[in-house]
Amino acid sequence: MELTKDERKRRMSIPRHKMPEQDPVARGRNFQEVNNGYTPELAMAEAERCLQCGKPRCVQGCPVNVQIPQFIAAIAAGDFMAAAHVLHEDNALPAVCGRVCPQEEQCEQLCVLGAKGDSVAIGHLERFAADYERERGALELPQKPTPTGKRIAILGAGPSGLTAAGDLLKAGHDVTIFEALHVAGGVLMYGIPEFRLPKKIVQAEIEYLKKLGATIETNAVVGRTYTIDELFANGYHAVYVANGAGLPKFMRIPGENLNGVYSANEYLTRSNLMKAYDFPNYDTPIARGKNVAVFGGGNVAMDAVRTALRLGAENAYLIYRRSEAEMPARKEEVHHAKEEGIQFHLLTNPTRILGDDKGRVIGVECLHMELGAPDESGRRSPIPVEGSEFVLDVDTVVVAIGTGANPLLTQTTPDLKLNKWGYIVADEVTGQTSKPGVFAGGDIVRGAATVILAMGDGRRAAAAIHQYVMSLPA
Amino acid sequence: MPTIIQKRMLSPNVGWLEVEVPQIAKKRKAGQFVILRIDEQGERIPLTIADSNPEKGTITLICQSIGKTSTQLNSLQTGDTIRDIAGPLGQPSHLENFGTAVCVGGGVGIAVTYPIAKALKELGNTVISILGARTKDLLILEDEMRSASNEVRIATDDGSYGVKGFVTDQLKALIQERPVHFVLAIGPTIMMKAVSNVTREFGIKTMVSLNSIMIDGTGMCGGCRVTVGGRAKFVCVDGPEFDGHQVDFDELMLRQRMYLTEEKQSLDQFHQCQLDAQLSK
C-alpha cells in the first residue's frame, strides 16, 4: 500500500534507533553478548521508519532475498510472530544473520533512507523478530512437503550447508548433513565468539532444521570417514560440498612455532567450541596471556583480539600492516574493539617472534610501514620504513591473516576440478562442479568470505540441486 | 554414541579398549588415528587405532594414563559410552616390502607399532621388533608383537626383563649384525629422536609417528604443526608419520610442554573429584 506524502515525510523524520549494549568496560571482561537487542517498543519504533517501497532495493542487497518490507511491516503492526515467519521463508538462520551479516554493505546499503540519512536498521529488526519467536519457543513449521524420494548429502554444517539443507527440506528431499566436528554450525560455533553470537542461538536455529527433517551426522570427516564416491554408492542422488576454507595461513616468519603462537582458528576453536575460557570446568586449556598481539585486520582478527581481552589480557594489541581505512573488518567491530580498549598498531608489520630458552614467546619484532602508490587493483601496498624496527613485549601471539582451502576432501576426490589455490571450481549461479551430481559453494569455492555470501551460495545451489535431482529418472 | 564393548588394563597405567564405531572400523588403515571427546565438558584428544575388526564394527584403542582425559578414559568400563569419536584421521602408513624391517616401540608406543608391524609382515618383510619399557610391568602387547614379528628383542631401563638398557643399544647391535632396510620408531619423542640419530649414520630409511598436541585433527587449526625438512607440516593431515631424519624433534618436545601447568591443574581437580565421590559413598 502506497504511503501518503505526509506519512513518508513523517517516517523520514524519525531518527534511527540505536541498539542497547553492555557497558564497554564491563563487557571487555565477560563472554556475554555485547548487544542486548531491541525491546518490542524500540523495534516497533524502528520498523516505522521503513517507507515500504514498492520496488524495494534492500531485498536486492540481501544474498538470500529476504522479503524485508513485509517482515518490517509486521513488526510495525506489532505482529512479531508473523514477522518471524516471513523471515523463515527465505532464511534458515535469521537470528544468526541479524547478528553477523555486514548489513552496511548489503541490505542496509541499498535502503533509500541511507541516501540522505541513516538506513533502516534491518539487521537489528531481523534479530529482534527471530529472537522473539525463539524465546517464546513457538517456532512454527511450514506445511510438510510431499517427499520426492531423493537423497541429498551436504558436506559441512556451516552456514552454507545449513541454508541449502533448509531449502532442500522444504522442497521435500531427504537431507543428511555430514559434519567433521562434534557439533554442527561450522564457523558459527568455532569461529565467531560467544560475545557476538551466543552458541545457544546457533543451536536453536539448527534444531529448527532438524524439526524440518534434517539428519545431522557429526564426527563424520568427509574425505576420511566417507568419500564422495562412497556417498553416491550409498544411494545419495546429489552432493553439496560446503566444507569451508579451514586451513590456517601463517606468516612464515622466524619464531612462529614458539609456544604461545596460535593460528586464529586454533585460538578461537579452543575458546568458542571447546569453551577453554571456562577451564578447568571444561578440559581444554588456552594461554591466558598478559600481553597478547593479534596479527591481521579482518573480522577474525577483531574476534581474536577481543577474546584475548576477555581471557584476561592487560594489553591486547592489534597489529595490521595497512591503515584503518583498508581494514577488512566491519566498522562496528572495530568500533567495539576500540571502546573495549584494544590497542591498534596500524601500518605495522611483524617480522620476527622472539622466544626464551623454554621455547615461549617473549616478544614480537615489528617494522613500521607506509602506504605506497596504488597498484593495478587500486590498493595501496604497504612498504617497510627502513630502520624502524621495534619490539613489543608479548607472551601470546595470534595469527589472523586468513585461511586457505583444506585439502582433506579434495585429495580423496581426484575428479573434482580445483583452481590454483586449491578451491573447488564451481558455476557461479548453480554451484555445479566438474563432477556430475556434485555442487559446491561457500568458502571452499570463494575463499574466506562472509556468512551471508556462503548462505546465498547455499540457496542458489539448493535450487540447482532441486532441478538436477528432479530431472533424474525416478 | 560409541560404546565400549570390552575393556581391560594391560598394565597399571595402560588401558585397552575395544569400542564400537562401525564406520571407522571399516575405513581405517594402519598408521591412522581417531580424535575422541569423552563428555560434554571434555577436550578432544588423539589416539592411534591399534587394531580394528570391520566385521564386528570395532576398533581398539590403547591409552596410557598421563593426564586428566587419559585417566578418565581408563576409568571407563565395558558398556560405557564415549561422546564423540571422529576418524580415521591422518595418512595411512606407506608400507611395502622393504626386506628387513625393524619396528622399535617404546612404552605405550608399542601399541601404535603393532598394527604397522602386522601390516609389514603381511607384505613379506622380515620383521624384527625391538620393544622398550622402563620396567617389566610397563611392557605391553608382547604376545601380539611376537605374532606380528619374526623376532622380538626386549630392553628395559632397569633390566627387569630382556636386556638392560635402551632400545637404541639393541638397534645398534642389530644393524651391526645384519642389513636393515627400514626402521619404524614409535614411542616417547626423545626415543624417536635417539633412534633417528642412530639410523642417520647408517643411511637407513626411518619413519616416526609424531604425537603433537591436537584439537580438531582435520587440518583447520595448525596446533599440531611441526617442522619437517625446514617446512611447517600439520601432523594431523600430513602425518602422523614422517621421515625421522627430517623432523625437528627439539622443537616438538618444547611444543609438547606448552600446557604442563594446566594439565597438572586439570588432573589434580579430577583426582579430587574422584576422591570426593568415593568419600560421599
Short mmCIF file of C-alpha atoms in Angstrom, two decimals, chain B:
data_model
loop_
_atom_site.label_atom_id
_atom_site.label_comp_id
_atom_site.label_asym_id
_atom_site.label_seq_id
_atom_site.Cartn_x
_atom_site.Cartn_y
_atom_site.Cartn_z
CA MET B 1 27.24 -42.90 20.76
CA PRO B 2 30.27 -45.22 20.54
CA THR B 3 30.08 -47.92 23.22
CA ILE B 4 33.00 -49.64 24.91
CA ILE B 5 32.32 -53.35 24.40
CA GLN B 6 35.44 -54.66 26.13
CA LYS B 7 37.92 -53.04 28.46
CA ARG B 8 40.92 -54.30 30.41
CA MET B 9 44.16 -52.89 31.79
CA LEU B 10 47.36 -54.04 30.10
CA SER B 11 49.50 -52.58 32.87
CA PRO B 12 48.65 -50.43 35.88
CA ASN B 13 48.55 -47.35 33.67
CA VAL B 14 47.66 -48.64 30.24
CA GLY B 15 44.07 -49.35 29.26
CA TRP B 16 42.92 -51.48 26.33
CA LEU B 17 39.50 -50.55 24.97
CA GLU B 18 37.50 -52.15 22.20
CA VAL B 19 34.97 -49.59 21.00
CA GLU B 20 32.08 -49.95 18.59
CA VAL B 21 32.42 -47.40 15.75
CA PRO B 22 31.49 -49.31 12.57
CA GLN B 23 32.21 -46.58 10.03
CA ILE B 24 35.75 -46.10 11.38
CA ALA B 25 36.41 -49.84 11.73
CA LYS B 26 35.51 -50.27 8.08
CA LYS B 27 37.70 -47.47 6.76
CA ARG B 28 40.77 -47.47 8.97
CA LYS B 29 44.26 -48.35 7.72
CA ALA B 30 47.45 -48.95 9.71
CA GLY B 31 49.00 -45.73 10.99
CA GLN B 32 45.74 -43.76 11.32
CA PHE B 33 44.23 -42.30 14.46
CA VAL B 34 40.99 -41.00 15.93
CA ILE B 35 40.10 -37.89 17.93
CA LEU B 36 37.80 -38.50 20.84
CA ARG B 37 35.91 -36.50 23.42
CA ILE B 38 34.59 -38.33 26.46
CA ASP B 39 31.78 -35.99 27.53
CA GLU B 40 30.29 -32.51 27.07
CA GLN B 41 32.99 -30.80 29.14
CA GLY B 42 35.71 -32.93 27.59
CA GLU B 43 38.68 -31.98 25.47
CA ARG B 44 39.48 -33.61 22.15
CA ILE B 45 42.48 -35.93 22.24
CA PRO B 46 44.14 -38.02 19.53
CA LEU B 47 44.65 -41.77 19.95
CA THR B 48 46.08 -44.17 17.41
CA ILE B 49 43.89 -47.03 16.26
CA ALA B 50 45.79 -50.11 17.45
CA ASP B 51 43.56 -52.63 15.71
CA SER B 52 40.18 -52.95 14.05
CA ASN B 53 37.59 -55.56 13.28
CA PRO B 54 35.46 -54.43 10.32
CA GLU B 55 33.03 -57.36 10.64
CA LYS B 56 32.37 -56.64 14.27
CA GLY B 57 32.49 -52.89 13.67
CA THR B 58 35.02 -52.24 16.40
CA ILE B 59 38.34 -50.50 16.83
CA THR B 60 40.90 -50.99 19.57
CA LEU B 61 42.39 -48.06 21.43
CA ILE B 62 45.26 -48.21 23.85
CA CYS B 63 45.60 -45.36 26.28
CA GLN B 64 48.22 -44.53 28.88
CA SER B 65 47.03 -42.58 31.92
CA ILE B 66 49.11 -39.40 31.81
CA GLY B 67 46.73 -36.55 32.42
CA LYS B 68 43.08 -35.91 33.15
CA THR B 69 41.47 -37.17 29.96
CA SER B 70 43.56 -40.33 29.62
CA THR B 71 43.00 -41.16 33.31
CA GLN B 72 39.28 -40.58 32.90
CA LEU B 73 39.18 -42.72 29.75
CA ASN B 74 40.92 -45.57 31.56
CA SER B 75 38.38 -45.29 34.38
CA LEU B 76 35.55 -46.13 31.96
CA GLN B 77 34.19 -49.67 31.91
CA THR B 78 32.63 -52.10 29.48
CA GLY B 79 29.24 -50.73 28.50
CA ASP B 80 30.17 -47.07 28.98
CA THR B 81 29.96 -44.70 26.05
CA ILE B 82 32.32 -42.11 24.62
CA ARG B 83 30.57 -38.92 23.47
CA ASP B 84 32.48 -38.37 20.21
CA ILE B 85 34.93 -40.32 18.09
CA ALA B 86 35.99 -38.92 14.72
CA GLY B 87 38.15 -40.66 12.19
CA PRO B 88 40.00 -42.39 10.79
CA LEU B 89 42.37 -39.42 10.59
CA GLY B 90 45.85 -38.85 9.22
CA GLN B 91 47.66 -40.54 6.35
CA PRO B 92 47.95 -44.32 6.46
CA SER B 93 51.48 -45.71 6.77
CA HIS B 94 53.26 -46.04 3.43
CA LEU B 95 54.27 -49.65 3.55
CA GLU B 96 55.92 -52.01 1.10
CA ASN B 97 58.23 -54.99 1.12
CA PHE B 98 61.45 -53.32 2.22
CA GLY B 99 63.29 -56.54 3.11
CA THR B 100 64.23 -56.43 6.75
CA ALA B 101 62.05 -54.00 8.70
CA VAL B 102 62.72 -53.12 12.31
CA CYS B 103 59.87 -51.86 14.47
CA VAL B 104 61.04 -50.01 17.55
CA GLY B 105 58.28 -49.47 20.10
CA GLY B 106 58.72 -47.61 23.36
CA GLY B 107 56.20 -47.76 26.22
CA VAL B 108 52.66 -47.20 25.04
CA GLY B 109 54.14 -46.55 21.58
CA ILE B 110 54.27 -50.34 21.22
CA ALA B 111 50.52 -50.21 20.72
CA VAL B 112 50.96 -47.87 17.79
CA THR B 113 53.75 -50.03 16.36
CA TYR B 114 51.63 -53.17 16.47
CA PRO B 115 49.24 -52.59 13.52
CA ILE B 116 52.12 -51.39 11.36
CA ALA B 117 54.32 -54.38 12.25
CA LYS B 118 51.39 -56.63 11.38
CA ALA B 119 50.94 -54.92 8.01
CA LEU B 120 54.70 -55.03 7.30
CA LYS B 121 54.77 -58.75 7.92
CA GLU B 122 51.77 -59.34 5.69
CA LEU B 123 53.69 -57.54 2.90
CA GLY B 124 56.50 -60.08 3.20
CA ASN B 125 59.02 -58.17 5.29
CA THR B 126 61.22 -59.90 7.80
CA VAL B 127 60.00 -58.01 10.85
CA ILE B 128 62.23 -57.61 13.87
CA SER B 129 60.65 -55.77 16.76
CA ILE B 130 62.58 -54.04 19.50
CA LEU B 131 60.37 -53.28 22.47
CA GLY B 132 61.41 -50.96 25.24
CA ALA B 133 59.93 -50.04 28.58
CA ARG B 134 61.12 -48.53 31.83
CA THR B 135 60.42 -51.73 33.70
CA LYS B 136 58.85 -55.17 33.10
CA ASP B 137 55.36 -54.22 34.33
CA LEU B 138 55.11 -51.47 31.74
CA LEU B 139 55.81 -53.71 28.79
CA ILE B 140 52.60 -54.22 26.82
CA LEU B 141 51.39 -56.34 23.90
CA GLU B 142 54.37 -58.68 23.93
CA ASP B 143 52.36 -61.65 22.62
CA GLU B 144 50.73 -59.56 19.89
CA MET B 145 54.11 -58.21 18.83
CA ARG B 146 55.55 -61.71 18.74
CA SER B 147 52.73 -62.82 16.43
CA ALA B 148 53.39 -59.81 14.17
CA SER B 149 57.17 -60.24 14.08
CA ASN B 150 59.76 -62.81 13.04
CA GLU B 151 61.83 -61.89 16.04
CA VAL B 152 61.36 -59.76 19.15
CA ARG B 153 64.06 -58.17 21.28
CA ILE B 154 63.27 -56.53 24.56
CA ALA B 155 65.03 -53.85 26.54
CA THR B 156 64.10 -52.46 29.94
CA ASP B 157 65.78 -49.48 31.57
CA ASP B 158 66.18 -51.36 34.85
CA GLY B 159 66.98 -54.76 33.38
CA SER B 160 63.92 -56.36 34.99
CA TYR B 161 63.12 -58.06 31.69
CA GLY B 162 65.04 -58.66 28.44
CA VAL B 163 68.29 -56.78 28.15
CA LYS B 164 69.07 -53.88 30.47
CA GLY B 165 69.41 -50.62 28.60
CA PHE B 166 67.79 -48.60 25.81
CA VAL B 167 66.23 -49.69 22.56
CA THR B 168 68.90 -47.75 20.71
CA ASP B 169 71.63 -50.08 22.06
CA GLN B 170 69.64 -53.04 20.75
CA LEU B 171 69.13 -51.33 17.43
CA LYS B 172 72.84 -50.55 17.01
CA ALA B 173 73.73 -54.15 17.77
CA LEU B 174 71.17 -55.39 15.27
CA ILE B 175 72.39 -53.10 12.50
CA GLN B 176 75.92 -54.40 13.02
CA GLU B 177 74.66 -58.00 12.83
CA ARG B 178 72.71 -57.81 9.59
CA PRO B 179 71.41 -55.49 6.88
CA VAL B 180 68.38 -53.43 7.91
CA HIS B 181 66.31 -51.77 5.19
CA PHE B 182 63.64 -49.92 7.11
CA VAL B 183 63.12 -48.70 10.64
CA LEU B 184 59.88 -47.60 12.24
CA ALA B 185 60.20 -45.92 15.64
CA ILE B 186 57.22 -45.06 17.81
CA GLY B 187 57.37 -44.00 21.42
CA PRO B 188 58.38 -41.02 23.53
CA THR B 189 59.70 -38.19 21.35
CA ILE B 190 63.13 -38.42 22.94
CA MET B 191 63.31 -42.09 21.95
CA MET B 192 62.28 -41.41 18.36
CA LYS B 193 64.94 -38.70 18.19
CA ALA B 194 67.60 -41.11 19.53
CA VAL B 195 66.59 -43.84 17.07
CA SER B 196 66.68 -41.39 14.17
CA ASN B 197 70.17 -40.29 15.20
CA VAL B 198 71.36 -43.92 15.15
CA THR B 199 69.93 -44.76 11.74
CA ARG B 200 71.04 -41.48 10.17
CA GLU B 201 74.67 -42.61 10.40
CA PHE B 202 73.82 -45.75 8.51
CA GLY B 203 71.53 -44.10 6.00
CA ILE B 204 68.58 -46.37 6.88
CA LYS B 205 65.13 -45.03 5.96
CA THR B 206 63.39 -44.28 9.26
CA MET B 207 59.78 -43.35 9.88
CA VAL B 208 58.48 -41.95 13.17
CA SER B 209 54.90 -41.34 14.31
CA LEU B 210 54.60 -37.94 15.95
CA ASN B 211 52.36 -37.16 18.89
CA SER B 212 51.93 -33.40 18.92
CA ILE B 213 49.13 -31.53 20.66
CA MET B 214 45.93 -31.63 18.57
CA ILE B 215 42.48 -30.11 18.74
CA ASP B 216 40.37 -30.80 15.65
CA GLY B 217 42.64 -33.31 13.89
CA THR B 218 41.36 -32.24 10.46
CA GLY B 219 43.85 -29.54 9.49
CA MET B 220 41.86 -26.48 10.47
CA CYS B 221 43.91 -25.11 13.34
CA GLY B 222 47.61 -25.91 12.98
CA GLY B 223 48.02 -26.61 16.68
CA CYS B 224 49.86 -29.81 15.77
CA ARG B 225 52.38 -28.15 13.47
CA VAL B 226 55.95 -29.44 13.36
CA THR B 227 58.97 -28.55 11.29
CA VAL B 228 59.91 -31.30 8.85
CA GLY B 229 62.77 -30.69 6.43
CA GLY B 230 62.66 -26.99 7.36
CA ARG B 231 58.98 -26.61 6.48
CA ALA B 232 55.89 -26.38 8.66
CA LYS B 233 53.73 -29.51 8.44
CA PHE B 234 50.48 -30.40 10.19
CA VAL B 235 50.80 -33.76 11.95
CA CYS B 236 47.04 -34.45 11.65
CA VAL B 237 46.80 -34.19 7.86
CA ASP B 238 50.37 -34.53 6.56
CA GLY B 239 51.29 -37.16 9.17
CA PRO B 240 51.34 -38.55 11.77
CA GLU B 241 54.28 -40.41 10.16
CA PHE B 242 57.30 -38.50 8.92
CA ASP B 243 60.89 -39.20 7.88
CA GLY B 244 62.70 -39.24 11.23
CA HIS B 245 65.81 -37.72 9.67
CA GLN B 246 63.86 -34.58 8.72
CA VAL B 247 61.94 -33.87 11.94
CA ASP B 248 62.89 -31.06 14.32
CA PHE B 249 62.43 -33.13 17.49
CA ASP B 250 63.70 -30.45 19.88
CA GLU B 251 61.02 -28.02 18.74
CA LEU B 252 58.38 -30.75 19.03
CA MET B 253 59.46 -31.55 22.59
CA LEU B 254 59.18 -27.89 23.59
CA ARG B 255 55.76 -27.63 21.99
CA GLN B 256 54.52 -30.71 23.83
CA ARG B 257 55.24 -28.90 27.10
CA MET B 258 53.00 -25.93 26.29
CA TYR B 259 50.22 -26.72 28.78
CA LEU B 260 52.10 -28.53 31.57
CA THR B 261 50.70 -26.26 34.29
CA GLU B 262 47.11 -26.52 33.05
CA GLU B 263 47.42 -30.26 32.54
CA LYS B 264 48.50 -30.70 36.14
CA GLN B 265 45.72 -28.45 37.42
CA SER B 266 43.14 -30.40 35.45
CA LEU B 267 44.42 -33.78 36.64
CA ASP B 268 44.57 -32.65 40.28
CA GLN B 269 40.98 -31.46 40.09
CA PHE B 270 39.91 -34.78 38.56
CA HIS B 271 41.62 -36.78 41.32
CA GLN B 272 39.99 -34.53 43.93
CA CYS B 273 36.56 -35.10 42.36
CA GLN B 274 37.06 -38.86 42.36
CA LEU B 275 38.17 -38.74 45.98
CA ASP B 276 35.12 -36.68 46.96
CA ALA B 277 32.85 -39.10 45.12
CA GLN B 278 34.35 -42.06 46.96
CA LEU B 279 34.08 -40.36 50.34
CA SER B 280 30.44 -39.48 49.83
CA LYS B 281 29.56 -43.13 49.02
#
